[in-house]
Coordinates of C-alpha atoms and ligand atoms in Angstrom, one line a residue:
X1 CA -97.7 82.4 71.4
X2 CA -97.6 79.7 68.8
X3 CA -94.6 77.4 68.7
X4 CA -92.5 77.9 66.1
X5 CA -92.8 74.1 63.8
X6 CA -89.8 71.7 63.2
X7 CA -88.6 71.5 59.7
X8 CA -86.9 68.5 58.2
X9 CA -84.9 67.2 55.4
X10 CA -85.9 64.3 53.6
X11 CA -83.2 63.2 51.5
X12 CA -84.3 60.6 48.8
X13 CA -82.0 58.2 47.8
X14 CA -84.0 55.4 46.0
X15 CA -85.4 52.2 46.9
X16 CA -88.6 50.1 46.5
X17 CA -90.4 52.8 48.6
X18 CA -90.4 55.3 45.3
X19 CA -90.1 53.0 42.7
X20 CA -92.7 52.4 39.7
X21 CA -93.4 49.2 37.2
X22 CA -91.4 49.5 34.8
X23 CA -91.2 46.2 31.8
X24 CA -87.5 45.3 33.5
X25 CA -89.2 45.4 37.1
X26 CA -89.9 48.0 39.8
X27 CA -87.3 50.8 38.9
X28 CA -86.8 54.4 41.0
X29 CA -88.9 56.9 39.7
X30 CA -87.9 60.8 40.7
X31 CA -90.5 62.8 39.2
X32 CA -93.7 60.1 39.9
X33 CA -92.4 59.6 43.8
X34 CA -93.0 63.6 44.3
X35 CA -95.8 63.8 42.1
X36 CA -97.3 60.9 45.0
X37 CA -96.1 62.7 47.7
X38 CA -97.7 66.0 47.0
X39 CA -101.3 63.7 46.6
X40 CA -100.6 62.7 50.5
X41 CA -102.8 65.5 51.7
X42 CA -101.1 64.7 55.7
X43 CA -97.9 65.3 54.4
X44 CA -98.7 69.1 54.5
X45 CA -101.5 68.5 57.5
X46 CA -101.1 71.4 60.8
X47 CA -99.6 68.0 62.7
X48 CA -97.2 67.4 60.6
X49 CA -93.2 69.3 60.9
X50 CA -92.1 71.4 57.8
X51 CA -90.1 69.9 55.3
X52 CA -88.0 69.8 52.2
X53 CA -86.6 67.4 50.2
X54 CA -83.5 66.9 48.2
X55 CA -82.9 63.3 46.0
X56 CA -79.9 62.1 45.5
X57 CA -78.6 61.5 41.7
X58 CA -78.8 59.3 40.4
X59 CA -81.6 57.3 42.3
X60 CA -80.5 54.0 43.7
X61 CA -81.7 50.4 44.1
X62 CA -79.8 49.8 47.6
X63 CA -78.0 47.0 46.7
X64 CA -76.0 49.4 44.3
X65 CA -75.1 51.9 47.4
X66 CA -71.6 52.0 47.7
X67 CA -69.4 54.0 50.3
X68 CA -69.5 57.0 47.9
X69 CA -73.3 57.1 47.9
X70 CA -72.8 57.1 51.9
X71 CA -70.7 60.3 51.8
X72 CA -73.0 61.6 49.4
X73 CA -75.5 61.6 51.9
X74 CA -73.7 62.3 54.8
X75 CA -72.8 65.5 52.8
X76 CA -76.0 66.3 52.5
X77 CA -76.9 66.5 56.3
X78 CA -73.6 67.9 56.9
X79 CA -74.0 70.8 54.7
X80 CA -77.4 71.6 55.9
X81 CA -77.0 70.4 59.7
X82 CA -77.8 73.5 61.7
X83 CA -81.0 74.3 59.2
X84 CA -82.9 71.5 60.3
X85 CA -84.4 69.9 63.4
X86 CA -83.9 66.4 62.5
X87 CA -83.0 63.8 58.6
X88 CA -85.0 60.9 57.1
X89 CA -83.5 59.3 54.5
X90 CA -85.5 57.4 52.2
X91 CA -83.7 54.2 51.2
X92 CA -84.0 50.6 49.9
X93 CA -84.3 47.9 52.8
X94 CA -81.3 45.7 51.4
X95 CA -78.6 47.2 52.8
X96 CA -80.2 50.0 54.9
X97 CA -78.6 48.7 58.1
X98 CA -75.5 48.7 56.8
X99 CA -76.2 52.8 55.5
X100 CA -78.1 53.6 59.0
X101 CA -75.0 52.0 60.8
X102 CA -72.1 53.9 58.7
X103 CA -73.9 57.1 59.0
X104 CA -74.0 56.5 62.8
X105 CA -69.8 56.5 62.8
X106 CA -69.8 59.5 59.5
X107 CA -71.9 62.0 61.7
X108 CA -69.3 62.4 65.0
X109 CA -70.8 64.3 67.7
X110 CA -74.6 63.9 66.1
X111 CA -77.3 65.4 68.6
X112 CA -79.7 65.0 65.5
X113 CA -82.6 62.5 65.0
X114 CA -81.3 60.9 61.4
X115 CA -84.1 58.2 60.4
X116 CA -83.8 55.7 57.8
X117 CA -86.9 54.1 56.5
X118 CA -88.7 53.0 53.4
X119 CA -91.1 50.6 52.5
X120 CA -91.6 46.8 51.2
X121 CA -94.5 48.0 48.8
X122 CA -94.2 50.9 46.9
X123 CA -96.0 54.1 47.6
X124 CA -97.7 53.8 44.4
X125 CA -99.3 50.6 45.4
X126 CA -102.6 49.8 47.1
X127 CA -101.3 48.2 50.3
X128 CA -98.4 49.9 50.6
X129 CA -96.4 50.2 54.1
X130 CA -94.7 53.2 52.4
X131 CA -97.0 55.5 53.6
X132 CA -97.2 54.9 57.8
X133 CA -93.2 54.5 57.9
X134 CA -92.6 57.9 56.1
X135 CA -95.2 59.7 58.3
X136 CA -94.1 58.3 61.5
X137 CA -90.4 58.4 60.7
X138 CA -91.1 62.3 59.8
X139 CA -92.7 63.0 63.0
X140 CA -89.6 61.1 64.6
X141 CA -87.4 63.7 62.7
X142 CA -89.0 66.4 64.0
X143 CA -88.9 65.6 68.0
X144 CA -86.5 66.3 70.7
X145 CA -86.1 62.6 71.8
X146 CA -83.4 60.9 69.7
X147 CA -80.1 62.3 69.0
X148 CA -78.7 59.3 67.1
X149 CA -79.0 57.5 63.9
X150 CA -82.0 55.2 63.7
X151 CA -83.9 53.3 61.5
X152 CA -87.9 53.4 61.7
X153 CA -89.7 50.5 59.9
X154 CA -93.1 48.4 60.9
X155 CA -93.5 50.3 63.6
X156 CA -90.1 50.2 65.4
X157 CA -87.4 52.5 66.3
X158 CA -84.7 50.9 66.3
X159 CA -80.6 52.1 66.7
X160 CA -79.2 51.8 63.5
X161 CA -76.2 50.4 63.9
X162 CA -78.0 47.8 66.0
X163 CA -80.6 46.8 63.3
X164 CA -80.5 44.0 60.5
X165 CA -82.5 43.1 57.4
X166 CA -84.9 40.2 59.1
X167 CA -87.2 39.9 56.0
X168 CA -87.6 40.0 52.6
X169 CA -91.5 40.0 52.4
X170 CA -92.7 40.7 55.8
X171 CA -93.7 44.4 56.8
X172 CA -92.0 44.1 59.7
X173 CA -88.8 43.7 57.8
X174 CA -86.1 44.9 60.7
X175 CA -85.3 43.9 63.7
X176 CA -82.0 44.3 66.3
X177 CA -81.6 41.3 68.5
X178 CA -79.3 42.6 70.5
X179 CA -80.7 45.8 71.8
X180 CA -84.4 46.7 72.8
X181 CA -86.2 49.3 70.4
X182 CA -86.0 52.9 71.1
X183 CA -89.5 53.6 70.3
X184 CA -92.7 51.5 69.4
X185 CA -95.2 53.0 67.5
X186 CA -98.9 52.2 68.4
X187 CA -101.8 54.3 69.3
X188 CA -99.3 56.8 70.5
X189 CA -95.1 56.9 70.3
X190 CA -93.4 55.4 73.3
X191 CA -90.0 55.9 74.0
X192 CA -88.0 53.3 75.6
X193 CA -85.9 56.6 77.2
X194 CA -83.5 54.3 79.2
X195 CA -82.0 52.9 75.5
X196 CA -82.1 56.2 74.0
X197 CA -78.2 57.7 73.8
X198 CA -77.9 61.4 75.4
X199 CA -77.0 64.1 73.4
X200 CA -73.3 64.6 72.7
X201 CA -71.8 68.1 73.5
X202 CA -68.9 68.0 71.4
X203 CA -68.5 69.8 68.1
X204 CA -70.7 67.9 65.1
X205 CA -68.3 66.9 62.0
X206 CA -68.8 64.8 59.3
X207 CA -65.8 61.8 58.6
X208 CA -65.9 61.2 54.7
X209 CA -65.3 57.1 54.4
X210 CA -62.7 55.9 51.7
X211 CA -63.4 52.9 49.7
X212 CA -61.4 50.4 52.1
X213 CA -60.8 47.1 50.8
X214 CA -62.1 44.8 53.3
X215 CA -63.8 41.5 53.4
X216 CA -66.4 39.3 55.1
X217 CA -66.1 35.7 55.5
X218 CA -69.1 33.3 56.7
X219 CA -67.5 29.8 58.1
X220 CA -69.4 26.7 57.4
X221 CA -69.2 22.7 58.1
X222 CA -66.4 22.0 55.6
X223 CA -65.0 25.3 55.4
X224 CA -61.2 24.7 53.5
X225 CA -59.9 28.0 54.9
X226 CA -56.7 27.4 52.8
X227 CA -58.6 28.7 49.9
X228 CA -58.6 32.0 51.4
X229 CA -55.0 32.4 51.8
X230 CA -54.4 33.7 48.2
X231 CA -56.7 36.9 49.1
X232 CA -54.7 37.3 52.7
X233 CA -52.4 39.7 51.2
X234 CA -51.6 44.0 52.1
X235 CA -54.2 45.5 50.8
X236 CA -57.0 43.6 52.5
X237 CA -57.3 45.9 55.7
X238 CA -59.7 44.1 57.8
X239 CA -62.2 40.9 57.6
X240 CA -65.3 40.3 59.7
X241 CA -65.6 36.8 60.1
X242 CA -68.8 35.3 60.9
X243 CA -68.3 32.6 63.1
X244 CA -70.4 30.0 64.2
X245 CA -72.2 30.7 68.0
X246 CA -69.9 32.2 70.5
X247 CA -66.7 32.8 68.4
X248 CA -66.2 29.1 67.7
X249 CA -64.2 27.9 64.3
X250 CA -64.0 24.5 62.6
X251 CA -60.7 22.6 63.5
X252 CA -60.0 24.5 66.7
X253 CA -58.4 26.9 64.6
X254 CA -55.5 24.8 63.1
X255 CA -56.8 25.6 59.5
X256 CA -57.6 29.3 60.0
X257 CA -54.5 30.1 62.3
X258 CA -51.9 30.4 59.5
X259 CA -53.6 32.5 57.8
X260 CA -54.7 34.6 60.6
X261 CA -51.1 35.0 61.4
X262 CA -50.1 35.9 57.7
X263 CA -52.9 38.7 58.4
X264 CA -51.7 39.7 61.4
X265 CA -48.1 39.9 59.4
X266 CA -49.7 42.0 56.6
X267 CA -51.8 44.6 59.1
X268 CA -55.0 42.9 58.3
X269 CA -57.6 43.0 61.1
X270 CA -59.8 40.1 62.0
X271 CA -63.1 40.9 63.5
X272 CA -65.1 37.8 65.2
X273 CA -68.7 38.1 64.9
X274 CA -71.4 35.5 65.4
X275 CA -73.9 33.8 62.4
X276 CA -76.5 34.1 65.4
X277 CA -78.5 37.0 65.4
X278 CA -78.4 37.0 69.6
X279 CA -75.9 36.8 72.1
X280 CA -72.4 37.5 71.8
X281 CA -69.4 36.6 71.4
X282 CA -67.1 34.9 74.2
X283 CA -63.4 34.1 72.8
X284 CA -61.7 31.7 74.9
X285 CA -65.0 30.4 76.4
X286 CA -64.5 27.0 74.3
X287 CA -61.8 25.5 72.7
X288 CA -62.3 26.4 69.3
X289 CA -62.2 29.8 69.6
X290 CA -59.1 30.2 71.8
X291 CA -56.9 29.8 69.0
X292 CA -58.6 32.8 67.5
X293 CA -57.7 34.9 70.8
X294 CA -54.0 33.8 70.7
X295 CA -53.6 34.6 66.8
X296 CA -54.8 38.2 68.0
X297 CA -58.1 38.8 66.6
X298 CA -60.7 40.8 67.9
X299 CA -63.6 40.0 69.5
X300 CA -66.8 42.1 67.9
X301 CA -68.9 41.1 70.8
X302 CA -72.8 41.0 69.9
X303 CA -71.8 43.6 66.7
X304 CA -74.2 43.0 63.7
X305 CA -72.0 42.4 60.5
X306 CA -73.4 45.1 59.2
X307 CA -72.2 47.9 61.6
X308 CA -68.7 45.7 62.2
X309 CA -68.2 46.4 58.3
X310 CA -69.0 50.3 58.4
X311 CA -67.1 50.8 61.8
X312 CA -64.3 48.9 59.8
X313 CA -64.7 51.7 57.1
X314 CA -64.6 54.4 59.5
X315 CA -61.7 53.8 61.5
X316 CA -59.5 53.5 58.5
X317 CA -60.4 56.0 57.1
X318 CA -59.7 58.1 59.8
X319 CA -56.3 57.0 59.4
X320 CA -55.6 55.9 62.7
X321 CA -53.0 53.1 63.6
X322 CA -53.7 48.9 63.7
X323 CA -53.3 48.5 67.4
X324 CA -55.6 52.0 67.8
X325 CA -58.2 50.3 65.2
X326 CA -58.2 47.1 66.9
X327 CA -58.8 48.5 70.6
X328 CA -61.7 50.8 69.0
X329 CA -63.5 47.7 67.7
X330 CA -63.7 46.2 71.0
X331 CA -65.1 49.0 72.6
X332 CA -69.1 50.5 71.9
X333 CA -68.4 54.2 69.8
X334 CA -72.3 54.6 69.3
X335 CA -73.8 52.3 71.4
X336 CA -73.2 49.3 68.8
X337 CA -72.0 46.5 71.3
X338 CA -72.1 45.5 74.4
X339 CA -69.4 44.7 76.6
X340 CA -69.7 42.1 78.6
X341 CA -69.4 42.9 82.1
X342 CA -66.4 40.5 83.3
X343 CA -67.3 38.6 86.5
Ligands
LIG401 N1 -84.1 46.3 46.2 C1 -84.8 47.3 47.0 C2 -83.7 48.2 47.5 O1 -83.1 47.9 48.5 C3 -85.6 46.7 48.1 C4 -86.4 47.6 48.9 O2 -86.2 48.8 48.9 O3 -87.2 47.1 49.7 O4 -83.5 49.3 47.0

């Protein structure tokens, strides 16, 4: 007996993978990017899953995705969830890390393979990448392997909410530094099965994200922190700060510290990330970032910006409690940190 084929959902919500020329530069094109896809003959070939696709409206450059564009998508897979075998979502590489990493909180109890990719050329072009990182991410979709939000690009599977923008002209324009890729493409797939997540038995929901006012501040040589204390008032819920190496702050802290505690006062969470791509973050492990500790921030670990920002999202908007956020954001929801084992 023949085995029944997988069908997926491609959901199209812009990016340079679909867009044309147009005289103000390359623009998202709806009907031209399906009248390429149906000239793709291995789209439709016997190897290939079944598929659909739905576009979101209006078509987006990423940079212009907001959190109501996330929900919009997440809506989408919610709504037709137990229709399909696995999602790709076709996006714009800017901030597709941070969309692959909310989508990995949004979709609670996923057992689904959801994969983000799209391409550095556009599929109209010659030398497009467009073409290999659809196909492959479709044939992703479609397996039993990967029950988690990923992003495929340049022949890597990677976790979403692990990955990061590494390029703006290279094909192989993603990377996550802090966690091995789930798959490699080549001659064949392989799996990296010991860094895949297992399936989760509970019952699938979506969590719709509200537009949370939070911020993101990058510390430099120089840095006059007391600039920032007009913005440290009650509606800023949270702040990732990006700290040099380990957790460590200009000034040991003296600067930043009153405004960390006026934070603290107004319900503001401080999450300390690292400006280096690897390694993590150890607060207390020098001088300059013990201060940090004391005030009461938290310590984000090896968490990407990217996925500290959309897990910020998430648990407010679940509308769970300060001290409830804070202990959730030192501890790995969908495989997005590492904690360092304590020795
Ligand atoms: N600006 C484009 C976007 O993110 C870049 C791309 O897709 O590569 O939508």
């Amino acid at each position: 007996m023949m085995q029944k084929k997988a069908k997926i959902l491609i959901i199209y919500t812009g990016g340079t993978i679909g867009m044309m020329k147009t005289p103000r530069g390359y623009a998202p094109q709806k009907e031209a990017f399906h009248r390429l896809l149906e000239e793709i003959p291995e789209l439709r070939s016997d190897s290939m899953p079944l598929w659909d696709i739905v576009d979101l409206d209006p078509l987006l450059d990423s940079s212009n995705i907001t959190v109501l564009e996330w929900n919009r998508i997440g809506q989408r897979i919610a709504s037709h969830y137990d229709a399909y075998a696995g999602f790709v979502v076709l996006h714009g590489t800017d901030t597709m890390a941070y969309t692959a990493s909310a989508l990995s909180f949004m979709l609670r109890n996923n057992r689904k393979p959801v994969i983000l990719t799209g391409s550095q050329i556009p599929l109209c072009e010659i030398r497009t990448d467009a073409r290999d990182n659809l196909i492959t991410a479709m044939l992703l979709a479609a397996d039993e392997m990967v029950h988690e939000v990923c992003l495929y690009f340049g022949g890597k599977l990677l976790r979403g909410n692990r990955s990061m923008k590494i390029s703006a002209d290279d094909l192989i324009a993603f990377d996550s530094p802090n966690y091995p890729p789930l798959a490699e493409a080549g001659i064949d797939i392989r799996y990296h099965t010991s860094a895949l997540l297992p399936p989760c038995s509970g019952q699938f929901s979506l969590q719709i994200l509200k537009n949370i006012p939070i911020g993101v501040i990058k510390v430099f040589p120089g840095i006059q922190f007391e600039l920032f204390d007009s913005i440290m008032t009650d509606s800023l819920k949270g702040i990732v700060v990006e700290t040099f190496g380990a957790g460590n702050i200009p000034g040991g802290g003296d600067k930043l510290l009153p405004i960390i505690r006026k934070a603290a006062e107004n319900g503001t969470i401080l999450i300390i990330c690292s400006q280096c791509p690897h390694g993590t973050v150890a607060l207390g492990a020098y001088e300059t970032s013990s201060s940090l500790k004391e005030a009461g921030a938290v310590s984000g670990y090896d968490i990407t910006t990217e996925a500290a920002v959309a897990k910020l999202y998430y648990l407010f908007s679940r509308g769970l409690g300060r001290e409830e956020i804070k202990s959730r954001m030192e501890r790995s929801l969908r495989g997005e940190i590492t904690i360092p084992s304590r020795t």
